[in-house]
Coordinates of C-alpha atoms in Angstrom, one line a residue:
M1 CA 162.0 264.3 104.5
N2 CA 164.7 266.7 105.5
G3 CA 167.6 264.7 107.0
L4 CA 168.6 261.7 104.9
K5 CA 171.2 259.2 105.9
I6 CA 173.1 257.6 103.0
T7 CA 172.9 253.8 103.0
T8 CA 173.8 252.8 99.4
A9 CA 176.1 254.5 96.9
F10 CA 176.3 253.9 93.1
I11 CA 179.7 254.9 91.7
S12 CA 180.6 255.3 88.0
V13 CA 183.5 257.5 87.2
Y14 CA 185.8 258.0 84.2
N15 CA 188.6 259.7 86.1
K16 CA 189.6 257.5 89.0
N17 CA 191.6 260.1 90.9
G18 CA 190.4 260.3 94.5
I19 CA 187.7 257.7 94.2
T20 CA 189.5 255.1 96.3
E21 CA 189.8 257.5 99.2
L22 CA 186.2 258.4 98.9
A23 CA 185.2 254.7 98.8
K24 CA 187.1 254.2 102.0
E25 CA 185.1 256.9 103.8
L26 CA 181.9 255.3 102.5
E27 CA 183.0 252.0 103.9
K28 CA 183.8 253.5 107.3
C29 CA 180.2 254.7 107.4
S30 CA 178.9 251.2 106.5
I31 CA 177.5 252.5 103.2
K32 CA 177.2 249.8 100.6
I33 CA 178.9 250.5 97.3
V34 CA 177.4 249.5 93.9
S35 CA 179.6 249.9 90.9
T36 CA 180.5 248.6 87.4
G37 CA 183.3 248.0 85.0
G38 CA 186.6 249.8 85.5
T39 CA 185.3 251.8 88.5
A40 CA 184.5 248.6 90.3
D41 CA 187.9 247.1 89.4
H42 CA 189.7 250.1 90.7
I43 CA 187.9 250.2 94.0
E44 CA 188.2 246.5 94.6
K45 CA 192.0 246.7 94.2
S46 CA 192.1 248.5 97.6
G47 CA 190.2 245.6 99.3
I48 CA 186.9 247.4 99.5
N49 CA 183.8 245.4 99.0
V50 CA 181.8 246.3 95.9
I51 CA 178.4 245.0 94.7
R52 CA 178.7 244.6 91.0
A53 CA 175.8 246.3 89.1
E54 CA 175.4 243.2 86.9
S55 CA 174.6 241.1 90.0
I56 CA 171.6 243.4 90.5
T57 CA 170.5 243.8 86.9
G58 CA 171.3 240.3 85.7
Y59 CA 172.9 241.7 82.6
P60 CA 176.6 242.2 81.8
S61 CA 178.1 245.3 80.2
I62 CA 177.2 245.0 76.5
L63 CA 177.9 246.7 73.1
G64 CA 181.5 247.3 73.9
G65 CA 180.7 249.1 77.2
R66 CA 178.0 251.4 75.7
V67 CA 175.4 249.9 77.9
K68 CA 176.3 249.2 81.5
T69 CA 173.9 251.0 83.9
L70 CA 170.8 251.7 81.8
H71 CA 168.4 249.3 83.6
P72 CA 165.2 249.7 85.8
K73 CA 166.9 248.0 88.7
I74 CA 169.5 250.8 88.8
F75 CA 167.3 253.7 87.8
G76 CA 164.4 252.5 89.9
G77 CA 166.6 252.5 93.0
I78 CA 167.8 256.1 92.2
L79 CA 164.4 257.5 91.3
S80 CA 162.2 255.9 94.0
R81 CA 160.6 258.2 96.5
L82 CA 160.8 257.5 100.2
N83 CA 157.5 257.5 102.1
N84 CA 155.7 256.8 98.8
D85 CA 153.8 253.5 99.3
S86 CA 153.5 252.8 95.6
D87 CA 157.2 253.2 95.1
E88 CA 158.0 251.1 98.1
K89 CA 155.8 248.2 96.9
E90 CA 157.3 248.2 93.5
L91 CA 160.9 248.2 94.9
K92 CA 160.0 245.2 96.9
K93 CA 158.1 243.5 94.1
Y94 CA 160.9 243.8 91.6
A95 CA 163.8 243.4 94.1
I96 CA 165.2 246.8 93.4
P97 CA 167.7 248.1 96.0
K98 CA 167.3 251.8 97.1
I99 CA 170.2 253.9 96.0
D100 CA 170.5 257.2 97.8
L101 CA 174.0 258.4 96.7
V102 CA 175.2 258.6 93.1
V103 CA 178.8 259.5 92.3
V104 CA 179.6 260.2 88.6
D105 CA 182.5 261.6 86.6
L106 CA 181.6 262.0 82.9
Y107 CA 183.6 260.9 79.8
P108 CA 185.9 263.8 78.8
F109 CA 184.1 264.9 75.7
E110 CA 185.3 268.5 75.6
Q111 CA 188.9 267.5 76.3
T112 CA 188.8 265.0 73.5
V113 CA 187.5 267.6 71.1
R114 CA 190.1 270.2 72.2
S115 CA 192.9 267.7 71.8
G116 CA 192.0 267.1 68.1
G117 CA 190.6 263.6 68.6
K118 CA 189.2 261.7 65.6
D119 CA 185.5 261.8 65.0
D120 CA 185.0 258.2 66.1
D121 CA 186.9 258.8 69.4
I122 CA 184.9 262.0 70.0
I123 CA 181.6 260.2 69.5
E124 CA 182.6 257.4 71.9
K125 CA 183.3 260.1 74.5
I126 CA 179.6 261.1 74.6
D127 CA 178.6 259.8 77.9
I128 CA 175.1 258.2 78.0
G129 CA 174.9 256.2 81.2
G130 CA 176.7 258.8 83.3
I131 CA 174.6 261.7 82.1
S132 CA 171.4 259.7 82.7
L133 CA 172.6 258.8 86.3
I134 CA 173.2 262.5 87.0
R135 CA 169.8 263.6 85.8
A136 CA 167.9 260.9 87.6
A137 CA 169.6 261.5 90.9
A138 CA 169.3 265.3 90.6
K139 CA 165.6 265.0 89.8
N140 CA 165.1 263.0 92.9
F141 CA 167.2 265.3 95.1
E142 CA 164.7 265.0 98.0
D143 CA 165.7 261.4 98.5
T144 CA 169.0 261.1 96.7
V145 CA 172.4 262.8 96.8
I146 CA 174.2 263.4 93.5
I147 CA 177.9 264.0 93.3
S148 CA 178.5 265.0 89.6
H149 CA 182.2 265.9 89.6
S150 CA 185.3 265.2 91.6
G151 CA 185.5 268.8 92.9
Q152 CA 182.7 267.8 95.2
Y153 CA 184.5 264.9 96.9
P154 CA 185.8 267.0 99.8
E155 CA 182.3 268.3 100.6
L156 CA 181.0 264.8 100.5
K157 CA 183.8 263.6 102.7
D158 CA 182.9 266.2 105.3
I159 CA 179.4 265.0 105.3
L160 CA 180.6 261.4 105.9
T161 CA 183.1 262.3 108.6
L162 CA 181.4 265.1 110.4
K163 CA 177.7 264.2 110.0
K164 CA 178.0 260.4 109.7
G165 CA 176.6 260.4 106.2
E166 CA 173.5 262.4 106.9
T167 CA 172.5 265.2 104.5
A168 CA 170.0 268.1 104.7
I169 CA 167.6 269.0 102.0
D170 CA 169.4 272.2 101.2
E171 CA 172.6 270.4 100.7
R172 CA 170.9 267.9 98.3
K173 CA 169.2 270.6 96.4
K174 CA 172.5 272.5 95.9
F175 CA 174.2 269.3 94.7
A176 CA 171.3 268.9 92.3
A177 CA 171.7 272.4 90.9
E178 CA 175.4 271.8 90.3
A179 CA 174.5 268.5 88.7
F180 CA 172.1 270.1 86.2
S181 CA 174.8 272.7 85.5
I182 CA 177.2 269.9 84.6
S183 CA 174.7 268.0 82.5
S184 CA 173.5 271.1 80.6
H185 CA 177.1 272.3 80.0
Y186 CA 178.0 268.8 78.7
D187 CA 175.0 268.7 76.3
T188 CA 175.8 272.3 75.1
A189 CA 179.4 271.2 74.2
I190 CA 178.0 268.2 72.3
F191 CA 175.5 270.3 70.4
N192 CA 178.2 272.9 69.4
Y193 CA 180.4 270.1 68.2
F194 CA 177.7 268.8 65.9
N195 CA 176.5 272.2 64.9
S196 CA 179.9 273.3 63.7
S197 CA 179.1 271.3 60.6
F198 CA 175.7 272.7 60.0
Q199 CA 175.4 276.2 61.6
L200 CA 171.8 275.7 62.7
P201 CA 170.3 279.1 63.8
V202 CA 170.6 278.2 67.5
Y203 CA 172.7 280.0 70.1
K204 CA 174.1 277.9 73.0
E205 CA 177.1 278.8 75.1
S206 CA 178.0 277.5 78.6
F207 CA 180.6 278.5 81.1
T208 CA 180.9 276.7 84.4
D209 CA 183.7 278.9 85.9
G210 CA 182.2 282.3 86.3
R211 CA 183.3 284.7 89.0
Q212 CA 181.8 287.8 90.5
L213 CA 183.7 291.0 89.9
R214 CA 184.0 293.9 92.3
Y215 CA 181.4 295.8 90.3
G216 CA 180.4 296.5 86.7
E217 CA 181.1 299.6 84.6
N218 CA 180.0 301.6 87.6
P219 CA 180.1 300.9 91.4
H220 CA 176.4 300.5 91.7
Q221 CA 176.2 297.7 89.1
K222 CA 176.9 294.1 89.9
A223 CA 179.0 292.1 87.4
W224 CA 180.3 288.7 86.6
F225 CA 182.9 287.2 84.2
F226 CA 182.2 283.9 82.6
S227 CA 185.3 282.5 81.0
D228 CA 188.3 280.3 81.5
Q229 CA 190.5 283.3 82.3
D230 CA 193.6 281.3 82.9
S231 CA 193.6 280.1 79.3
A232 CA 194.0 283.7 78.1
F233 CA 196.5 285.1 80.5
E234 CA 198.3 284.6 83.8
Q235 CA 198.2 287.4 86.3
L236 CA 201.7 287.8 87.7
H237 CA 201.0 290.8 90.0
G238 CA 198.5 293.4 91.1
K239 CA 195.0 293.9 92.3
E240 CA 191.8 292.1 91.1
I241 CA 190.9 292.7 87.5
S242 CA 187.7 294.7 87.1
Y243 CA 184.9 294.7 84.5
N244 CA 186.3 297.8 82.7
N245 CA 189.8 296.3 82.8
L246 CA 188.5 293.2 81.0
L247 CA 186.9 295.3 78.3
D248 CA 190.2 297.2 77.7
I249 CA 192.2 294.0 77.9
D250 CA 190.0 292.5 75.2
A251 CA 190.5 295.6 73.0
A252 CA 194.3 295.6 73.6
V253 CA 194.8 292.0 72.8
S254 CA 192.7 292.1 69.7
L255 CA 194.7 295.1 68.4
I256 CA 198.2 294.0 69.3
E257 CA 197.7 290.6 67.8
E258 CA 197.5 292.2 64.3
F259 CA 201.1 293.5 64.3
K260 CA 204.3 291.6 63.4
K261 CA 207.0 294.2 64.2
N262 CA 207.8 295.2 67.8
T263 CA 204.7 297.2 68.7
F264 CA 203.3 298.9 71.8
A265 CA 199.7 300.0 72.1
V266 CA 198.1 302.1 74.8
I267 CA 194.3 301.6 75.2
K268 CA 191.9 303.9 76.9
H269 CA 188.1 303.1 77.1
N270 CA 188.5 300.4 74.4
N271 CA 190.2 302.7 71.9
A272 CA 193.9 303.1 71.0
C273 CA 195.4 306.4 72.1
G274 CA 199.0 305.5 71.3
V275 CA 200.5 302.9 68.9
A276 CA 204.0 302.6 67.4
S277 CA 206.0 299.9 65.7
R278 CA 209.7 300.0 65.8
G279 CA 212.8 297.7 65.4
D280 CA 213.8 298.7 68.9
L281 CA 211.2 297.9 71.7
T282 CA 212.1 300.9 73.9
A283 CA 211.6 303.2 70.9
A284 CA 208.3 301.5 70.2
W285 CA 207.2 302.3 73.8
S286 CA 208.5 305.9 73.7
D287 CA 206.7 306.6 70.4
A288 CA 203.4 304.9 71.5
L289 CA 203.4 307.0 74.6
G290 CA 204.2 310.1 72.5
G291 CA 201.0 309.5 70.5
D292 CA 199.0 310.9 73.4
P293 CA 200.8 311.0 76.8
V294 CA 197.9 312.7 78.5
S295 CA 195.3 310.0 77.6
A296 CA 197.9 307.3 78.3
F297 CA 197.7 308.1 82.1
G298 CA 195.8 305.3 83.8
G299 CA 195.6 303.3 80.6
I300 CA 196.2 299.7 79.5
I301 CA 199.5 298.9 77.9
A302 CA 200.0 295.9 75.5
T303 CA 202.9 294.7 73.5
N304 CA 203.6 291.7 71.2
S305 CA 207.3 291.4 72.4
R306 CA 209.2 290.3 75.4
V307 CA 209.6 293.3 77.8
D308 CA 213.3 293.9 78.7
Q309 CA 214.8 295.8 81.6
E310 CA 215.5 299.1 79.7
T311 CA 212.0 299.3 78.3
A312 CA 210.5 298.4 81.8
K313 CA 212.4 301.4 83.3
E314 CA 210.8 303.7 80.8
I315 CA 207.3 302.2 81.2
N316 CA 207.6 302.5 85.0
K317 CA 207.7 306.3 84.7
L318 CA 204.0 306.3 83.8
F319 CA 201.0 305.6 86.0
F320 CA 199.1 302.9 84.2
E321 CA 196.7 300.1 85.4
I322 CA 197.7 297.1 83.3
I323 CA 200.5 295.8 81.2
I324 CA 200.1 292.7 79.1
A325 CA 202.9 291.0 77.2
P326 CA 203.9 287.5 76.0
S327 CA 207.0 287.4 78.3
Y328 CA 209.1 289.5 80.6
D329 CA 212.8 289.5 81.6
P330 CA 213.1 288.8 85.3
A331 CA 214.7 292.2 85.9
A332 CA 211.9 293.9 83.9
L333 CA 209.3 292.1 86.0
N334 CA 210.9 293.3 89.3
I335 CA 210.8 296.9 88.1
L336 CA 207.1 296.7 87.0
K337 CA 206.2 295.1 90.3
E338 CA 207.3 298.2 92.3
K339 CA 203.7 299.4 92.2
K340 CA 201.6 297.2 94.5
N341 CA 198.3 297.4 92.6
R342 CA 199.7 297.4 89.1
I343 CA 198.3 294.5 87.1
I344 CA 200.9 292.5 85.2
L345 CA 199.6 289.9 82.8
L346 CA 201.4 287.2 80.9
K347 CA 199.6 286.7 77.7
K348 CA 199.1 283.1 76.5
E349 CA 198.5 281.9 73.0
L350 CA 194.9 282.8 72.6
H351 CA 192.4 281.4 70.1
L352 CA 189.5 283.9 70.1
P353 CA 186.1 282.4 69.2
P354 CA 185.1 282.9 65.5
R355 CA 181.8 284.5 66.5
H356 CA 181.0 287.6 68.5
A357 CA 177.9 287.9 70.6
R358 CA 176.3 290.7 72.6
S359 CA 173.0 291.2 74.4
V360 CA 170.5 293.4 72.7
L361 CA 167.0 294.1 73.9
N362 CA 165.7 290.8 75.1
G363 CA 168.0 288.6 73.0
I364 CA 171.4 287.9 71.6
L365 CA 172.9 289.6 68.6
M366 CA 175.6 287.4 66.9
Q367 CA 178.0 287.9 64.1
E368 CA 181.2 286.5 62.7
R369 CA 184.3 288.1 64.3
D370 CA 186.0 290.7 62.0
L371 CA 189.0 288.7 61.0
K372 CA 189.9 290.5 57.8
T373 CA 193.2 292.4 57.9
E374 CA 194.1 294.0 54.6
T375 CA 197.5 293.5 53.0
A376 CA 199.1 295.4 50.1
E377 CA 197.7 292.8 47.7
D378 CA 194.2 293.7 48.8
L379 CA 194.5 297.4 47.9
T380 CA 193.3 299.1 44.7
V381 CA 195.0 302.3 43.8
V382 CA 192.3 304.7 42.5
T383 CA 194.4 307.8 42.0
T384 CA 196.9 308.8 39.3
L385 CA 199.7 308.6 41.8
P386 CA 200.3 305.4 43.8
P387 CA 201.5 305.6 47.4
T388 CA 205.2 305.5 48.1
G389 CA 206.7 302.5 50.0
R390 CA 206.7 304.6 53.2
E391 CA 203.1 305.7 52.7
L392 CA 202.0 302.2 51.9
T393 CA 203.5 300.9 55.2
D394 CA 201.8 303.7 57.1
L395 CA 198.5 303.1 55.4
L396 CA 198.4 299.5 56.4
F397 CA 199.5 300.4 59.9
A398 CA 196.7 303.0 60.2
N399 CA 194.1 300.7 58.7
I400 CA 194.7 298.1 61.5
I401 CA 194.2 300.7 64.2
V402 CA 191.1 302.2 62.6
K403 CA 189.6 298.7 62.4
H404 CA 189.8 298.4 66.2
S405 CA 188.5 302.0 66.9
K406 CA 184.9 302.8 67.7
S407 CA 182.9 304.2 64.7
N408 CA 182.9 306.7 63.2
A409 CA 186.7 306.5 63.2
I410 CA 189.6 308.3 61.6
V411 CA 193.2 307.5 62.3
L412 CA 196.2 309.6 61.3
A413 CA 199.7 307.9 61.2
K414 CA 203.2 308.8 60.2
N415 CA 206.3 306.6 60.3
E416 CA 204.3 303.7 61.9
Q417 CA 203.2 305.9 64.8
L418 CA 199.7 306.9 65.7
V419 CA 199.6 310.7 65.6
G420 CA 195.9 311.4 65.8
V421 CA 192.7 309.6 66.3
G422 CA 189.0 310.5 66.2
A423 CA 186.8 307.7 67.4
G424 CA 183.1 307.2 68.4
Q425 CA 181.9 310.3 66.6
T426 CA 178.5 310.8 65.0
S427 CA 180.1 312.4 61.9
R428 CA 183.1 311.3 59.9
V429 CA 184.1 315.0 59.4
D430 CA 184.0 315.5 63.2
A431 CA 186.2 312.4 63.7
L432 CA 188.7 313.8 61.3
K433 CA 188.7 317.2 62.9
Q434 CA 189.2 315.6 66.3
A435 CA 192.2 313.6 65.0
I436 CA 193.8 316.7 63.4
A437 CA 193.2 318.8 66.5
K438 CA 194.8 316.0 68.7
A439 CA 197.8 315.8 66.4
N440 CA 198.3 319.5 66.3
S441 CA 198.0 319.8 70.1
L442 CA 200.8 317.4 70.5
G443 CA 203.1 319.1 68.0
F444 CA 203.0 316.5 65.2
D445 CA 203.8 317.6 61.7
L446 CA 201.1 316.1 59.5
N447 CA 202.9 316.9 56.3
G448 CA 203.5 313.4 54.8
A449 CA 201.1 311.7 57.2
V450 CA 198.4 309.3 56.1
M451 CA 194.7 308.9 56.9
A452 CA 192.6 305.7 57.4
S453 CA 188.8 305.6 57.6
D454 CA 186.7 302.7 58.8
A455 CA 184.0 303.4 56.2
F456 CA 183.7 305.3 52.9
F457 CA 183.6 309.1 52.6
P458 CA 180.1 310.2 51.5
F459 CA 181.5 313.5 50.3
A460 CA 184.8 314.9 49.4
D461 CA 184.9 317.3 52.4
S462 CA 186.9 314.9 54.6
V463 CA 189.6 314.4 51.9
E464 CA 189.8 318.2 51.4
I465 CA 190.2 318.8 55.1
A466 CA 192.9 316.1 55.3
G467 CA 194.8 317.5 52.3
N468 CA 194.8 321.0 53.7
A469 CA 196.3 319.6 56.9
G470 CA 199.2 318.1 55.0
I471 CA 198.1 314.5 54.7
T472 CA 199.3 312.9 51.4
A473 CA 197.7 309.4 51.3
V474 CA 194.3 307.9 52.2
I475 CA 193.1 304.4 52.8
Q476 CA 189.3 303.7 52.9
P477 CA 186.8 301.0 51.8
G478 CA 185.3 303.0 48.9
G479 CA 181.8 302.4 47.8
S480 CA 180.2 305.8 48.0
V481 CA 178.2 307.1 45.0
R482 CA 180.4 310.2 45.3
D483 CA 183.8 308.3 45.4
N484 CA 184.9 310.2 42.2
D485 CA 184.6 313.5 44.1
S486 CA 187.2 312.4 46.6
I487 CA 189.4 310.8 43.9
N488 CA 189.3 314.0 41.8
F489 CA 190.4 316.1 44.7
C490 CA 193.3 313.8 45.4
N491 CA 194.4 313.8 41.8
K492 CA 194.3 317.6 41.7
N493 CA 196.3 317.9 44.8
N494 CA 198.9 315.1 44.2
M495 CA 197.4 313.0 47.0
K496 CA 197.2 309.2 46.8
M497 CA 194.2 307.1 47.6
V498 CA 193.7 303.3 47.9
F499 CA 190.4 301.4 48.4
T500 CA 190.2 298.2 50.5
G501 CA 186.7 297.2 49.5
V502 CA 186.1 296.2 53.2
R503 CA 184.3 298.3 55.8
H504 CA 185.3 298.0 59.4
F505 CA 182.5 299.4 61.5
K506 CA 182.8 298.8 65.2
H507 CA 180.0 299.8 67.5

């Protein structure tokens, strides 16, 4: 049957917002309303007639409300098929009323978990009756309409007012698809809550708020973003954010979160091309840009500090796509908004997931996020000379940047400024040569600079090249069978070297 006129609605909702108005529209269409518990009480307060579920089932709500709707006289009415003689006979035999509209709003399980609810409260927010009603009505979409969340109320109201309660099969099937999206998402959240204690080798993630992007990495590729974007940042200005923008934003936020002092970072193709930490924010921007002003053109800018008017004036001289900061002075915001398409993001407090996943071949590759950030206490001095205080600060600074650079990666830094980077190279020596060439091309004096490597040096050649370029201190994980070759070169040439014991590959 294609056209279906609604005659009887079963309503069971946790959130009562909007349900009275919906019930009034149902009443106008002479649709009978069956309900239970608090939902029935709420609707009746408006003078709307409600058939209590217990008057149909013969059973009251039991077990403290855990069982209210789980009964054949409810589910039989929802699952019965029209034009099925056997179903019709059984409905008549057992006095089961046909139910052709189900309206459900589930217990707020995810919200309870996020709010830090106690275990007992979280468990009680696992909806049993509601989820069962959704699945039953969605399965029988040919003969039943399922409204599984309050966002669908306006659509149902249009059906009631414009079509006098008659639905088409395509409408019912779409409602069913949305219902199974709701139920599967709900079950995934419950599983992940329980699995947080056991770490079963099962991967389940669910996002219900995806949006299509303009295109993917390239214009011929379609793309989507599945996330609660508003929880990460607020877009204050500019054009729609693209796929590549999101990759760079992720890289920028992950990097800038690591710094405590006023810091600016410029990101291009997921790698930092400029970073500087300073007491003065405008100086931090100037020196971050100075790290590679050519690559900075069209890049992504991130800072961990409030952007003031003076700094905004300097930033505004550069063409860039995006700036992201925790706050902006009103005057600074006005300056940055001068470019119509420039994307301005207000970064919110963000809790990144502890695991990182990516698609590989025909499956998902998962690992723990690299949350290790070395401090001075984590370092082992392996040379005769220890690094000076200035060198130690620069070593830790460079080590953060190299951690967030594509492997093989080498970072050169001096006075808490990125002065050269080689990233994404197939050889560590090539990465170092690239970093030195970049620094030299921009006029940086590498005498007294430091070098960070994301992995150990298999031979002493990289340390030799660095020493000949004027670099005086090196930070690396260590662990090569030839570590002593690098250490011996440093000792002979008054260089300092520290081991972290932690590799930071990033592919």
